[in-house]
Structures are given as structure tokens and as C-alpha cells.
């Protein structure tokens, strides 16, 4: 009932008061209800049972043609002007409205089901001092709820307590941002002390004041007041709806935001009614056609008035006029009569046919086996049927990174140890061997603690380690000791690592397999099994990672009493701190690093240093003083870290691959050839995003320059953008030229567009989230757009979901180009909804993006097939259909117009009434549908071979206003031939027996036969790709015409329905005459020959890309599938360390004295409940240099 009341409140204009601050009290429902906060129910559907009919009909009658047919039906109810029955329009109109309404209702019922499924999930809620099972939708703000392992988080919660040490909880945010690595949240100590005591929790009466509902996923500000004390709250203490609880037996949370107020729903954006550019164009064209129709009817009405005055008076003796009907009234009535007769210029079957074509092309996407992903049993899915042809016009693609381009799985690929590179295979001739899934793998069975999922191919590295090479062993010892990973051992020897980032997990797993197994840790020790021997190191200090240091170190004491500092970090940072004796080794390692970076691998340098006992004691004392200082603590610690991390000895470097999804670089290359610009909008750090940019060929070494915009002020951002633009295009005007125009229905819509500026060479642009926030402000957004559009590739890092949508809307507004957004997490939903077309990747990262998308599939690589094959074909078919449909209907209608001059403008039809009824319904419906469903200029292989075939769609060359005018002129010419040739040929003709042939009925039959033959031959000329179905439809419709005509004009039909079938014997009398067939042949020839000649000359003088490729197709064999080629090896000077994907603060956590609470020993659950996820079972990437297989999800 509440929703109905709120609906009427909206109608009456009652505005909701904007919330400025949220104030709530735990366990006090009456207090919280007084603020009228929304409950936890969500609603993504558009209609309910009361609003469906009015809203749906309103949406449908916004289509001008539907409104026009309603008007036409009303006209046909007036007997004075109607020469056709009212139901000829009413039945098709009701049919069209019903089909569309059923489709809309079905879509919305699915949304209701999805909502109900979520709203009816069960959760434990603390009510009146006891835990009760409640539905999600009944949870209120201020309730305390209990979550258990692997449960979804019900609402946005303030974490109160948990089963883990230090009140930590581990959450997976895949539904929010597509990332599968675990995030850590921590409750306040004051609330954590309550544990799972129901009495303590029921007596908890803390008051929370915090920010109002908003869509910022990474920020939260608030305070908790308890027993007169105020505690500050931040994002680390909040669990967001859409997360999943992992590795945590239970936790309790206080509901802060529910349902539509949660950050997940605030980011979901508004459901908009998407329509294609062809839909908008058709609305404008239909309006033009109405104007054209009105002018034709006006000409004929004036003609009627003149004829009535000059000639009509002669006929009044035989046909007396009705009383009071003069020339003026007769003219007025004939105007409306002609509106009814000439209405076929906009036939209702056009819209039915368009929907059928779109539905058919959607089924092709659903049925395409080449877009089916067998590992997850996921087919491609067209979730909407109204946008297919827009897939053939995409100019800009906005893509998420994590989970869309990458799998978010890290694999240890290569390493450089003491100047020797490992990880590649060579044959006896010293030639590099490509690694495939059949390549022999290293056998780790000698190591009982090895991870069975780990794959490595270079046997020499294992041999080096097992031989006891001190440098190789020190290398893996460092990887086993220098990290912040938490181990779990459920059963003896069954280890699981809780890595804060997937790259750390990959390195520790690599060390584990090569015989240096990280087994357990306490705040003071690290236990490692080294080549089968258990060794416990004393952990003296963790020098934590941060974004400035770009490295982390640990200081340990070995059982022999030796003090060692182990350090890993970005190579540029480590190399600055090396001992001069490492110079030669550094040069060799730099060569290896350049090679790895050139292959898009994430590189990291490793070094160590032996420490003196006396110095260490004195340093520890200073470290203790600095860490307890009240002022300048950070600076003092940094100085100490700098001091000790000097004169390091280089051990080598690691190279880890952030596994791209299969085929991503090739897909991006293909789309770039099709002149589609790809922008990556990611929440990841800049270095990580850049790294992926290189590995998937978006950023390339051969680019002239890659601009990085990272300023922290609006002025700084403006300066950086302008400098970049001036470098790319020095002669460009300082101020952008914005072209204002009018578009849309009645030209009421104002459009602004910024023209593309030509640039020599290729450039890339990388912009940070905080800089993007300034760049999206009104005074800077055009500067951002100009600079970004000059670049071949744009990467935006640290972007919020709202910024993603803003970037898409900016391009939509000023570029007048078709946009596509592709993503896999809830953080991509607003971007998917903002773009013209939204594509969801249905992987393991949740279904939030898929539910909001228009198309979905399992792998990014299917995007090229969706656009270059299905999209292009859909666009081509739709344009051909519209051109042919308007041509055949205009021609049909113009013949009526010419005939009016010969029938006294009396609104008599030139054709038999039955032909008028069946022309669009039977005789021409199936052939044009056959062409529109099966036609293709070239097959899918050639479409991939020549991505440039996609370009005409972006420029909208196949159907636009010019093409429509050409179609009109062609129709005008054809109709003149189709009317005047039969008229002239039959005017004075007699039959073989000397009888007259030139009666109205014979002429009508001849005109309609000529028309149908010409229409079918024109269709044959337009068809590129013939199938048995096309042949059947074309010849079948002609056969059906002659069969129906002979039946209807037979004596039997006349005797049964005398008034309905007056054309008795016309068919057999006329079609038995040779001169009638000669006339049909002559008319057809005169209509078709100019078209053939014009097309021939055009292909010779100005061939299009389609003409060239089709010519090539006839000459050459089918192109072979793309070969499995290894990527070209290139040396790069750009490197990235993945210390970057760590977060600050983990060092303090692992060395904390309160790290382990005194809890009874219990078996901990696995990192992921489903260890063999489909993603973990991924096959190797056959086209890449180094192929890896299953990497267990835990290492991600």
C-alpha cells in the first residue's frame, strides 16, 4: 500500500525532503522509524499492476506512428470520408500494441522475480533480545544482524564484532568492483569486546551520526556515541551490501543504510528506456512523411475542387450530389479520404517487421556457438531485442579492467636470479620454444607441501634450487619471508594463503613449490619449511609498504643468529639502494626486466643485506622511540627505513603475469582496426592499469607519447591537459569549437557537438581519479574531451562508479557517437546504464552488471564477434530493410497519386481492394523479411579479416536522410513507369478477338502485377546472400499472388460473395493476352535497367570498402582462421612493481601483539568455499608466449 501512496504523492508533486545527516540508535526501532528511513526492500522493476497499462500505452504512443494509426482509425469511423473499413487499421494496431505490451510485461515480471528473490532472502536479526530469522525486506535501519561465513551482506552495516582475531572480517567485493581478492574490515575495539554475547548486543544502545546516503564506495564518515564517548567511523568499519563474508565464522553488524539507500543501489543508476539512432531517425522521417502526405492530399483536394467546378457539374444528372454538398465540402472530404487511401506511405506493418527482424537477429546472438563459453556453460545472451542495429555503429567502448580484461589471477611466469633468466624454453639449436598446454611441466612431486595447481615449465630452475645454489635458495627464501600473507592449514600439509593481493599470493606460492614453504607466523616469528627442513626465523621488524616507498622489507634473525634484511619493491627504487659491487649484475638484470616488461609482465626486484648485531640494537632503540613519538612519527620512521635500506645486495627479479582473459590483445587490435576507440575506466591504481594497458596492446612502445595527468588542483589539471593537446596538435584553436544544432522530433532538441581534430601519430592518455574529478567540472570538461579524443587510448584510474557514468555521458553529449560500456561488477552498472549499449561479462564476479546490461557473455573476446559480425550484419540488414520497405510502399502509393488525375480526384483506388489488403501482409512481407534476416554482404571470416568493413556503420552511411531522399526519388521514377507505361500500352489496345481490353479492372490487374514483379526483382538485386528460404519466399510470394488472384477473380467467388469480389474473369481474360505480358516485361525492364546501370557505374568509379571486399571474396579462397602466433618480443624501458597493489598498514597488523586472541583451536574454513571455481580451471592461453593453466583461486 505504501508504494501506491508514494506513487500518488509523486503525482501530486510532493517532494521528499533531502536528508542531510543520518542519525540512528541501535536496538531502538520506534526512534529510527520516526525519521522515515527506507527499509531494506529493493525495487528495480518499472511497472506495477496499477501503472502497467497507462505507463506502457503512454510509452508506446510516444512512437509517432502508433499515434498516427490511432488517429487514422478514428477517421475510418466517419462514413462520409472512409472508403476502407475501420477494422483494417484497428486490428493491426491492437496486435502491435499487444505484442509490445506482452514483451514489456514479460521483461518486467522477470525484474519483479529477481527483486522478490533478493527481498525474500533470510537473515538473523536481533529483536527483543533474541535472534530471529527475518526476510531481508523486513530489516530496518538500526537493527543488529548476524552474518555467517559465505553469506551476502544484507545491507550497509557498521561492523560491531566478529569471530576473528582483532575483530577482523574478510570480505569479497566481487559484486561491487569485480575483484576476487579479499578485503579486510575491522570493528572498533569498544564494540568488538561484546563478541557474540546476545545479552551484550541486545543492551547495546550506541548512536550513530553519519553522512546521508551516497554512491561513494570508498569513503564513509561518521561517529559512534557510546556511554558518553565518541568514536570516529571510517570505510574500514563498514560492510557494504553486495559483499560476501569469507573466512569468518560469524560477525554482527548494525544496519546504517537499507535497500535503495545502500551504496550498491545508489550506484545502480536509473533504468532508462534505450532507443536506437535509427528509431529516432524513423520518428523524424515519419514526421516528414506526414508532412509529405498532407501536401499530396492537399494537392489532390485542390484538384478535386477544380474538377468539381469545371467537370463535375456535367455528371450531376447521373450522380446527383447529396443536399448541401458543394465543391468546397467535396474537396474537404476528399482530403480525408486520400489521407486514408495514401496511408500506406507509413504502413503499420513497418513496425511489426522491425520488431520481428530485431527479434530474429537477437536469436542469432543467443544461438551463436562461437560466443558460448563451455567452461561456465554460459551462452551469449541478448537481454534486450531493440538495440541490435546499434551494435553496428559503435564508435567508443568504455571498459572496466578487473574481471573484464583480466581474470584477476596472477601466475609466477619468469625470474632472473643472479644474472640468469629462468622460465623460457630453448631447443638444441638455441631457438626459443613456444610453451603450449602440451609442453612438459615441472614435476613437483618431490615436495610434499607443493601446490598441485602450480604450473611451471623450466626444469633448470628446480634443478638449480635442488642442487643447493645459494643465490637461488636465498631468492626463494626472501619470497617466503618478505610478505604480509596469512597462512591457514586445515589439514596437515593442506595450506591455504590469505593474500591481501593476488600478486603476493602468487610469489609465496612459487616459493612454496620450489621448496621454501611459508608454514605459519606469529607476531614474533615466521616458520618456513626449507627443502624439507623446518626453520623458524625471529621476526624483528616489518618495514611496511606505502605508495611513496614502493617497497617493503623484513628484518629476521635466522636460527644460526644471523641478522638479515630482505627487501622487495619496484626495480627503480631498489636499484638506487644497491651496493656499488652489484653494478654489473644490475645491468644484466635490467636487460631481463626490460624484456619482461615488454611482454606486459609485472616485475619486481629482490635484494638483501646482512646486518651487524650492535648496529641493529641501536637502530631498534631509535625505531622504538620514533614509533612512539607524538609528533613527526611518519617522517622519523621514513628516515630510519631509508638509513637501513642502503647498500643492498641484488638477488634478482620476478615476473608475474596478471592473466588477461583469452584473446584480449587480439580483440583490442581488431576493434582498433575497425576505428573503434577504447577507453579503460578502472578503480585500480595507475601503475596496475598502465601495466594492463601495455599487456593488451592498448598502450604501445611505438606510441609517440603517453601523457599522464595526475595534478591535484583544477589549475594543474587544466595545464597538463592543455600541454598534452598542444603537443599533439600545435595548430589547434585554444578554445573548443562547439557546433550547436537542432535534432529530434519537431527539431525541439538542441545538440552540441565537438568535432574531432586530426593528429599525426598515436598518443595515449592516463588520468588519475582525483584529476578526473576536476576535469569533469563544467569549465574543464571540454578540455578533457578534446585532449582525450585526440588519443588512440585513454585509461582513467581510481575512478568511482559515478565518474564512469559521467565520462560516458560527456562523450555521448558532445560527440554524437554511439557508445558501448562493458563491465562485470556493480561498480560498472551506472556506466552500463549510461551508455547507448551496456554489455555485462558473466564471470565469477557476480551478476550485478549482467542484470543491468543489454547483452551479456562470458569473455571479453566475444565482443569483437558481437560488433564486427552480429552488429554489422544487423545494421546492414535493418538499413536494407528500411530502404526497400520505403521504396515499395512509396511506389505503391505514388501510383495512386498519378491515378487521381485520371479519376476525377474521386479517391478511387487504382488497385483491387483485396490487393491493397494483402500487398503488405502477404505478397511482400516474407521476401523482405527473408532478406532482412538472412542477408550478409560477406561471411563472418571475411568480416574479421577486414574490420574496416565496420566503418560505414559508424558514419551511418547506409540509412540516413540522404538515403531516404534517394529512396523517394527512386520510388517516384518507378511509380511513373508503373502507371504510365501500362496506361499508354492499354489505352487503345484490343484483344486478339477485337474486343476492348482497356477497362478499369484490366488496368488495375496489369498495374498491380507490374508492381509486384518489379518489387520482387528489385529485392533480388538488393540481396547479397541467397538461401533456400529466400528463394522460397520470393518465388512463393509470386506464386501465391497468381494463385490468390485467379481464385478471387473466378466465377465461383463472384457467385458466393458477389459484392466482395467484383473482378470476375479479369485475370483469365487479361493474362491470356501476349501484349499484357509484353507490357509487364517492358515496364519491369524500364524500372530495373537504370538501377543496374547506376550501380555498375558507381562500383567502377567510386567503389566502397564493401564493394572491394566482395570483389576480393569472388577471387580468393576463404581466409584461414587467425594463426596461433606468439606475440612479438620487444624490449621495454617501462616497468612496474607490484608492490603497488598492496595496501598500507598490513605490516602493523602482522606484528601486532594482539594479533592472536586466545581462542580455542578450531579448523578454519578455506579461503574460498569453492576451490575449483570455473575460473580456476582456466585452460592455457594458446596464443601467448608463456602458457599457464589452473591457478587456484586462493592465489588470487
PDB file of N, CA and C in Angstrom, residues 25 182 280 352 524 526 663 745 760 1085 1131:
ATOM      1  N   UNK A  25      19.776   4.973  16.266  1.00  0.00           N
ATOM      2  CA  UNK A  25      20.131   4.389  17.565  1.00  0.00           C
ATOM      3  C   UNK A  25      19.962   2.882  17.459  1.00  0.00           C
ATOM      4  N   UNK A 182      40.554 -10.822  -1.289  1.00  0.00           N
ATOM      5  CA  UNK A 182      39.812 -10.458  -0.079  1.00  0.00           C
ATOM      6  C   UNK A 182      40.211  -9.085   0.432  1.00  0.00           C
ATOM      7  N   UNK A 280      15.158   6.943 -33.612  1.00  0.00           N
ATOM      8  CA  UNK A 280      14.993   8.407 -33.590  1.00  0.00           C
ATOM      9  C   UNK A 280      14.845   8.944 -35.015  1.00  0.00           C
ATOM     10  N   UNK A 352       5.893  -3.709 -37.085  1.00  0.00           N
ATOM     11  CA  UNK A 352       5.840  -5.138 -36.754  1.00  0.00           C
ATOM     12  C   UNK A 352       7.070  -5.827 -37.340  1.00  0.00           C
ATOM     13  N   UNK A 524      55.994 -12.629  16.450  1.00  0.00           N
ATOM     14  CA  UNK A 524      57.456 -12.559  16.608  1.00  0.00           C
ATOM     15  C   UNK A 524      58.214 -13.510  15.693  1.00  0.00           C
ATOM     16  N   UNK A 526      58.426 -16.338  12.046  1.00  0.00           N
ATOM     17  CA  UNK A 526      57.925 -16.869  10.773  1.00  0.00           C
ATOM     18  C   UNK A 526      58.515 -18.272  10.633  1.00  0.00           C
ATOM     19  N   UNK A 663      42.437 -13.981 -25.550  1.00  0.00           N
ATOM     20  CA  UNK A 663      42.119 -13.225 -26.763  1.00  0.00           C
ATOM     21  C   UNK A 663      41.939 -11.730 -26.595  1.00  0.00           C
ATOM     22  N   UNK A 745      12.425  15.028 -32.689  1.00  0.00           N
ATOM     23  CA  UNK A 745      11.067  15.254 -33.155  1.00  0.00           C
ATOM     24  C   UNK A 745      10.735  16.739 -33.110  1.00  0.00           C
ATOM     25  N   UNK A 760      48.780  13.792 -35.929  1.00  0.00           N
ATOM     26  CA  UNK A 760      49.772  12.914 -36.570  1.00  0.00           C
ATOM     27  C   UNK A 760      50.325  11.952 -35.536  1.00  0.00           C
ATOM     28  N   UNK A1085      11.579  -3.926 -67.281  1.00  0.00           N
ATOM     29  CA  UNK A1085      12.873  -3.575 -67.857  1.00  0.00           C
ATOM     30  C   UNK A1085      13.194  -2.100 -67.619  1.00  0.00           C
ATOM     31  N   UNK A1131      61.584  -5.070 -26.381  1.00  0.00           N
ATOM     32  CA  UNK A1131      62.236  -4.622 -25.150  1.00  0.00           C
ATOM     33  C   UNK A1131      61.554  -3.337 -24.713  1.00  0.00           C
TER      34      UNK A1131
END
